[in-house]
Coordinates of C-alpha atoms in Angstrom, one line a residue:
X1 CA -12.9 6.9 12.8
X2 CA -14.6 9.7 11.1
X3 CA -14.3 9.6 7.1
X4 CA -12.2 11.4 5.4
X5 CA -12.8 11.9 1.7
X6 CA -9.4 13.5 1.0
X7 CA -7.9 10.2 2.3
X8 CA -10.3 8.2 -0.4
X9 CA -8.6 10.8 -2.9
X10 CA -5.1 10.3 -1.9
X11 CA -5.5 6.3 -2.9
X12 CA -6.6 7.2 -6.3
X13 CA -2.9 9.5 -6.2
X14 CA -1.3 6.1 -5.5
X15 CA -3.5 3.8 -7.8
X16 CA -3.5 6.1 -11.3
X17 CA 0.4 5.8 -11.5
X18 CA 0.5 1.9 -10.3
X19 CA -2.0 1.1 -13.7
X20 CA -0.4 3.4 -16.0
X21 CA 2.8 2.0 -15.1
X22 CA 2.6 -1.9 -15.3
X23 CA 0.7 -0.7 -18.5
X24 CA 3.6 0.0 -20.1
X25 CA 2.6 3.7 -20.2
X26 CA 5.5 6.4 -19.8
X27 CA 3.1 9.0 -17.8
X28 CA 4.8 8.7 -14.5
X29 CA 8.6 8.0 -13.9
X30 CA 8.0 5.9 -10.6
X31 CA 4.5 4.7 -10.7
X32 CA 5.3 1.6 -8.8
X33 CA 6.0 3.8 -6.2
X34 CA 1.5 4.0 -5.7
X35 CA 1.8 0.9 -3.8
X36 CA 4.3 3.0 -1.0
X37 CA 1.6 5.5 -0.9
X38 CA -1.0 2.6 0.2
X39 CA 1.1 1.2 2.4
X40 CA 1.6 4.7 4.7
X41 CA -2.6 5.2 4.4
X42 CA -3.1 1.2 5.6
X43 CA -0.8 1.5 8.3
X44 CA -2.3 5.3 9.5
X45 CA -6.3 3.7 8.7
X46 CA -5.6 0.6 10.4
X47 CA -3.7 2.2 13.8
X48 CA -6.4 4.4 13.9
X49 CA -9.3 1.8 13.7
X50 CA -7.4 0.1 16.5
X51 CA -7.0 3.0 18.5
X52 CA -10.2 4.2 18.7
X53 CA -11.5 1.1 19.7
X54 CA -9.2 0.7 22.4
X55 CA -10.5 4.3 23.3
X56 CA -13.8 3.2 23.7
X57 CA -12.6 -0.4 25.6
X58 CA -14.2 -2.4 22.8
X59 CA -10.9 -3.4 21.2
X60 CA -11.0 -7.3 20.2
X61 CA -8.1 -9.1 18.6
X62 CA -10.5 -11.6 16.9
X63 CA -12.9 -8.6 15.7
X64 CA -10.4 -7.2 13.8
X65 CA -8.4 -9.9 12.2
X66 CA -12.4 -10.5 10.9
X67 CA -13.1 -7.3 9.9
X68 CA -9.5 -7.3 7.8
X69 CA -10.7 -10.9 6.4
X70 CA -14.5 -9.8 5.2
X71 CA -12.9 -6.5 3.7
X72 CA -9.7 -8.5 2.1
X73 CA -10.8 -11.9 1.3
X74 CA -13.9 -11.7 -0.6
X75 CA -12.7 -9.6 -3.5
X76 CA -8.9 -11.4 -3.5
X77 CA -9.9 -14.7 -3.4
X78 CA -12.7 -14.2 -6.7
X79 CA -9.4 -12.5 -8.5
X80 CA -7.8 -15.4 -7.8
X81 CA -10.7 -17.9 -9.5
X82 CA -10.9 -15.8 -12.0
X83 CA -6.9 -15.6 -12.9
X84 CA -7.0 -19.1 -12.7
X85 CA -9.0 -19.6 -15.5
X86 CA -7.8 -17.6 -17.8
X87 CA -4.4 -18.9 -16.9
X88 CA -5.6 -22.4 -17.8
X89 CA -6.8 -21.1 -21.2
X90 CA -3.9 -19.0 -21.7
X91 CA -0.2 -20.4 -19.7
X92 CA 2.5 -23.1 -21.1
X93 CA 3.2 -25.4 -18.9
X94 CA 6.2 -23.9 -17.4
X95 CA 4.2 -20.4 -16.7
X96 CA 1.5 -22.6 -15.2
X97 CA 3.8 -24.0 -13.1
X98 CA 4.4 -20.6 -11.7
X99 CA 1.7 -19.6 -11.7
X100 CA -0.1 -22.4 -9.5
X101 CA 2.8 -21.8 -6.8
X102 CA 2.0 -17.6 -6.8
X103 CA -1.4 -19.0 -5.8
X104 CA -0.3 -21.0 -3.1
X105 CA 1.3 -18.2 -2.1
X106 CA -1.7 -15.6 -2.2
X107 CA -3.3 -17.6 -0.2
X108 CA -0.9 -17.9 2.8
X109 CA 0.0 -14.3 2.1
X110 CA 3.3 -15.3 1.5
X111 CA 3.8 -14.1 -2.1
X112 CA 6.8 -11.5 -1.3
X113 CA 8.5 -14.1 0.2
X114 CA 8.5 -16.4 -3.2
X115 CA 8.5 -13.1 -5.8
X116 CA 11.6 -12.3 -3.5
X117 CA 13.0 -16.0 -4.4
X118 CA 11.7 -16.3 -7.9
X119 CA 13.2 -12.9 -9.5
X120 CA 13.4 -9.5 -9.9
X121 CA 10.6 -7.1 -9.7
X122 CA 11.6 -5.2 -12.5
X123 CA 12.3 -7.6 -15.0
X124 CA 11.0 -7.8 -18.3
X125 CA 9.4 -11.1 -18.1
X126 CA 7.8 -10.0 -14.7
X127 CA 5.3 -8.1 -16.4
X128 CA 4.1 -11.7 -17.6
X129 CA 3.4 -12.6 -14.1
X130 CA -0.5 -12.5 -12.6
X131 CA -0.2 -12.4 -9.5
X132 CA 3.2 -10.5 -9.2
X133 CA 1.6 -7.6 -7.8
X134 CA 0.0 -9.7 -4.8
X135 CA 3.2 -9.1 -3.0
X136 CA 2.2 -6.1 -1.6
X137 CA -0.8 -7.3 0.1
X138 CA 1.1 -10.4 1.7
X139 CA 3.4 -7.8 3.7
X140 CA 0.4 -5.6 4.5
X141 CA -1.1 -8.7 5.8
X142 CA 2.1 -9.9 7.7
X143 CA 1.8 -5.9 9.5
X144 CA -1.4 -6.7 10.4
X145 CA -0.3 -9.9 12.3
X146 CA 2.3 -7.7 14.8
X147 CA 1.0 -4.1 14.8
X148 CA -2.0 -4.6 17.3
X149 CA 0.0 -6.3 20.1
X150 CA 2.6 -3.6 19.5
X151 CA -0.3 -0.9 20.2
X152 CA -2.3 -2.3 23.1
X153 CA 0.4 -4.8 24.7
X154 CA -0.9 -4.8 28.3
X155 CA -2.2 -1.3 27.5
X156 CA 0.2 0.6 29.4
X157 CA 1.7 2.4 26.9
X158 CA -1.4 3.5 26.3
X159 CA -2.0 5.0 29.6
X160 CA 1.8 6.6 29.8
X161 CA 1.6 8.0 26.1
X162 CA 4.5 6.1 24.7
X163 CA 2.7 4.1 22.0
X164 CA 3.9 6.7 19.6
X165 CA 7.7 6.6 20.6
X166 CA 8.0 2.9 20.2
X167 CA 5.9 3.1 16.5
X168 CA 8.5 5.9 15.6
X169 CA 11.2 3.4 17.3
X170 CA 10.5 0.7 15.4
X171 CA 10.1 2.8 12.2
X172 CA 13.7 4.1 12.5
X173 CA 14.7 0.4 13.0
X174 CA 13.3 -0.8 9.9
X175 CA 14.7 2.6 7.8
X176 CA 18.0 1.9 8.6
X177 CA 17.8 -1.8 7.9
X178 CA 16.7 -0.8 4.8
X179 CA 19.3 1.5 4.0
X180 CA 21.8 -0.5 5.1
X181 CA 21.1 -3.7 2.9
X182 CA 19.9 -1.7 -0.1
X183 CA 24.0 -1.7 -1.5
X184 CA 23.5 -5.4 -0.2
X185 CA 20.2 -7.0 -1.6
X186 CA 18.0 -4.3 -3.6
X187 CA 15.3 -7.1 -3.9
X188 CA 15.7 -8.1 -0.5
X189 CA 14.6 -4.5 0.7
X190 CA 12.2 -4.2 -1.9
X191 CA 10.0 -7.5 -0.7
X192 CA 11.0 -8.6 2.9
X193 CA 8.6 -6.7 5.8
X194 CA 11.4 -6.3 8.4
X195 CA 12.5 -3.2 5.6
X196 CA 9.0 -2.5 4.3
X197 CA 7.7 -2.0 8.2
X198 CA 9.0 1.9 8.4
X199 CA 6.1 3.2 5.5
X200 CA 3.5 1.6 7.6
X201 CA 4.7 2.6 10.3
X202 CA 4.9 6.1 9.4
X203 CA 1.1 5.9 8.9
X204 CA 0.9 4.4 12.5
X205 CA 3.2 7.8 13.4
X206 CA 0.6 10.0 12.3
X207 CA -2.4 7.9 13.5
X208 CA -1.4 7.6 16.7
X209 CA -0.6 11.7 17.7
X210 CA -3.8 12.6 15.6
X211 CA -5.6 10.3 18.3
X212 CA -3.2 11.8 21.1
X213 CA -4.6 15.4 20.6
X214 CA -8.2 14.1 19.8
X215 CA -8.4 12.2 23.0
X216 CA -6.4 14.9 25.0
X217 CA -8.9 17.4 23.6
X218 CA -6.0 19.9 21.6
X219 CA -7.7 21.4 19.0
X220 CA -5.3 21.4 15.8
X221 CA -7.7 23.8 13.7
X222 CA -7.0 24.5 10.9
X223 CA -4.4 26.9 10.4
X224 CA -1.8 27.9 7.6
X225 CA 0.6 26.0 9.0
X226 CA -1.2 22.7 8.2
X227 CA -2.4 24.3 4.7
X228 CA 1.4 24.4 4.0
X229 CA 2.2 21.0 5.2
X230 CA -0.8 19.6 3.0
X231 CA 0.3 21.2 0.1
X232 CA 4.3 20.2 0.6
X233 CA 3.2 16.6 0.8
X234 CA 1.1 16.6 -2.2
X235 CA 4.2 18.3 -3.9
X236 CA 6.7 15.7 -2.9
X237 CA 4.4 13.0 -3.9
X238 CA 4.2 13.9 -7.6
X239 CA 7.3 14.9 -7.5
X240 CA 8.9 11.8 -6.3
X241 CA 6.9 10.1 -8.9
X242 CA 7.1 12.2 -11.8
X243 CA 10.4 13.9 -12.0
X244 CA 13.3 12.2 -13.9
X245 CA 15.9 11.8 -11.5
X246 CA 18.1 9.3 -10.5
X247 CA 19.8 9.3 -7.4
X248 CA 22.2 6.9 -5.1
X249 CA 20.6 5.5 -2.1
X250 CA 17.0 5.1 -3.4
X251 CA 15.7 4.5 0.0
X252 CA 16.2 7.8 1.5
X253 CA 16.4 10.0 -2.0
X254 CA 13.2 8.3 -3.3
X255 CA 11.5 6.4 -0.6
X256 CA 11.8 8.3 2.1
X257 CA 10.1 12.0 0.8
X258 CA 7.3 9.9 -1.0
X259 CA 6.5 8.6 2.8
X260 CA 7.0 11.9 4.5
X261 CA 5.2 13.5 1.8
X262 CA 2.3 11.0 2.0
X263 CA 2.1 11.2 6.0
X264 CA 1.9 15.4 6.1
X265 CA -1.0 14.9 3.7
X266 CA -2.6 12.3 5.8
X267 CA -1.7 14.8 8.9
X268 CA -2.8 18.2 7.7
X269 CA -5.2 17.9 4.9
X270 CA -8.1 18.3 6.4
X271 CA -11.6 20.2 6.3
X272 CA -11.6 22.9 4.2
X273 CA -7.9 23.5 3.0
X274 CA -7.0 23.8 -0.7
X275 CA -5.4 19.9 -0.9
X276 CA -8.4 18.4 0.9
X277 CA -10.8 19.8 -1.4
X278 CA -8.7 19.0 -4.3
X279 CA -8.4 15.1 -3.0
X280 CA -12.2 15.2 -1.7
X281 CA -12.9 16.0 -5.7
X282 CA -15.7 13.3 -6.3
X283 CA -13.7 11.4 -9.0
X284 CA -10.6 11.0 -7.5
X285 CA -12.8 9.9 -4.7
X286 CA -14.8 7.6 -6.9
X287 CA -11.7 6.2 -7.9
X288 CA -10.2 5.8 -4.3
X289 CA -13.2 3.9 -3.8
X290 CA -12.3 0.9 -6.0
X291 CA -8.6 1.4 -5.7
X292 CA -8.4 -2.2 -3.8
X293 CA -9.7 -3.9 -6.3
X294 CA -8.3 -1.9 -9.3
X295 CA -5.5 -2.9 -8.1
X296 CA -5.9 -6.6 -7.6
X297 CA -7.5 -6.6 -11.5
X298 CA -4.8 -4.8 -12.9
X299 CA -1.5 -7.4 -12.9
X300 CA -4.1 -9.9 -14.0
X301 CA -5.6 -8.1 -16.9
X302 CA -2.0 -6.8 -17.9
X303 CA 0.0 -10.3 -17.6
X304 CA -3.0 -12.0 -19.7
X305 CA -3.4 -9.5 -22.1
X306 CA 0.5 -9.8 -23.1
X307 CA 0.6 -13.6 -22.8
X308 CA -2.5 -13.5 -25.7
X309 CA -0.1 -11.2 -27.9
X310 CA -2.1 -8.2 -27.0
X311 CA 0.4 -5.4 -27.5
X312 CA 0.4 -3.3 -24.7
X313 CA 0.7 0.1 -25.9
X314 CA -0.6 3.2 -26.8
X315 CA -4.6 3.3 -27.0
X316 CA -4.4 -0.6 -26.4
X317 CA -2.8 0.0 -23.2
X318 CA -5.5 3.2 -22.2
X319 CA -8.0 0.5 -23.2
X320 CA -6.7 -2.0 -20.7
X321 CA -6.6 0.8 -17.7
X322 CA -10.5 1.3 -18.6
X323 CA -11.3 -2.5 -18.7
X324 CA -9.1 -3.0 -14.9
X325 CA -11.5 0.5 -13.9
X326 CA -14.4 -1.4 -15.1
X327 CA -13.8 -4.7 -13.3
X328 CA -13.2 -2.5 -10.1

């Protein structure tokens, strides 16, 4: 895939908030909402990446689950030492306890499935948690294990075009399973992949017709049209996280406009239009460039910080956003 800088910009859009908010700092309303924005980007980068190999006829199933581990694994599992001893300096038993099975849990990419079964996300005493934020990463990883067979299964719908119907398929499947267990099991919807899928999948959407018309040889340009639709999804992202609203059914008042707002960026920000040279600015893209592991420092930092009576606010809390930018 060609690079994109705007896209390297857009992750710093979706990391910023994450850190200010498990900071404790009251800049943005919905910063947890950064780790939606990541998943849309994954699941458009990662299509894409598959795509164009398939293109080419050098897709291999084995390449890229080894790509995904060298660009993953190195700088997870070296969090992971490193949590571990400051958690042995700085845990009561009982945290420790918790702590060792969140481990066990990184490492089989299963954490959603034990944050789902250990508590609430937004809990006070979550913020005490290192590895709480590892969730997200055991769903992307449980995406990667179904989304290439979904996109080269026996390549036909490849050849007859209707890879993009059944991503857009499965992505209303998994919205409406969402919505409908939301009144059901909010932390069900919040950690399980089955209602996670759609925001990847979204991604996928936009990944998969941007290869159509590249392959087919449509020229999209660059035309006012996609200048508007750039600069409607970069509204609806800072507006979903920013503006203090509350809403009934979260999924499709909150959720869903982030996701669409994040896919028309992906999907029309492109070469020399007002939001891609805003995004391609080089700090934002500086900071896109670490955003991984910025954001597998930060939970880490924050939880240890606050278990060593570190109070987590004002300049203290800026302080600890520098040090997590620093370790990145």
């Amino acid at each position: 895939m060609q690079y994109r800088p705007e896209i390297d910009g857009l992750r710093s859009v979706a990391i910023f908030p994450v850190l200010l908010f498990h900071a404790g700092l009251p800049v943005f309303e919905r910063g947890y909402l950064g780790v939606d924005i990541f998943f849309v980007i994954s699941g458009y980068l990662i299509a894409g990446l598959i795509l164009e190999d398939v293109r080419v006829n050098k897709f291999c199933i084995v390449d890229f689950y080894m790509r995904r581990a060298r660009r993953l694994l190195p700088a997870l599992f070296f969090v992971i030492f490193i949590s571990s001893i400051a958690a042995w300096w700085s845990l009561l038993p009982a945290d420790m306890l918790d702590f060792s099975k969140s481990v066990l849990a990184a490492l089989t990419f299963t954490s959603n499935f034990y944050f789902w079964q250990t508590g609430d996300y937004f809990a006070a005493d979550s913020a005490l948690r290192p590895l709480l934020h590892l969730w997200s990463l055991g769903i992307e990883e449980q995406f990667y294990l179904f989304l290439p067979w979904l996109l080269v299964w026996r390549h036909g719908y490849l050849a007859r075009g209707r890879g993009g119907l059944w991503l857009l398929g499965a992505a209303m499947v998994s919205l409406l399973l969402a919505c409908w267990w939301m009144a059901r099991s909010p932390t069900a919807v919040f950690y399980l992949p089955i209602t996670r899928a759609w925001e990847l999948l979204v991604g996928a959407v936009v990944a998969w017709y941007g290869w159509g018309a590249s392959s087919s040889g449509r020229n999209g340009g660059r035309s006012r049209w996609q200048a508007a639709g750039a600069l409607l999804g970069l509204l609806m992202v800072l507006g979903v996280l920013t503006l203090p609203y509350s809403l009934p059914w979260p999924v499709l008042t909150v959720s869903l406009p982030l996701v669409v707002g994040t896919a028309l960026v992906l999907a029309c920000a492109r070469g020399d239009s007002a939001v891609a040279r805003l995004l391609s600015w080089r700090p934002f893209v500086l900071l896109g460039w670490v955003s991984y592991s910025a954001y597998l420092w930060h939970q880490p930092v924050f939880a240890f910080a606050r278990h060593n009576l570190v109070p987590l606010e004002g300049w203290a809390a800026w302080g600890a956003v520098v040090v997590v930018v620093i370790l990145a």
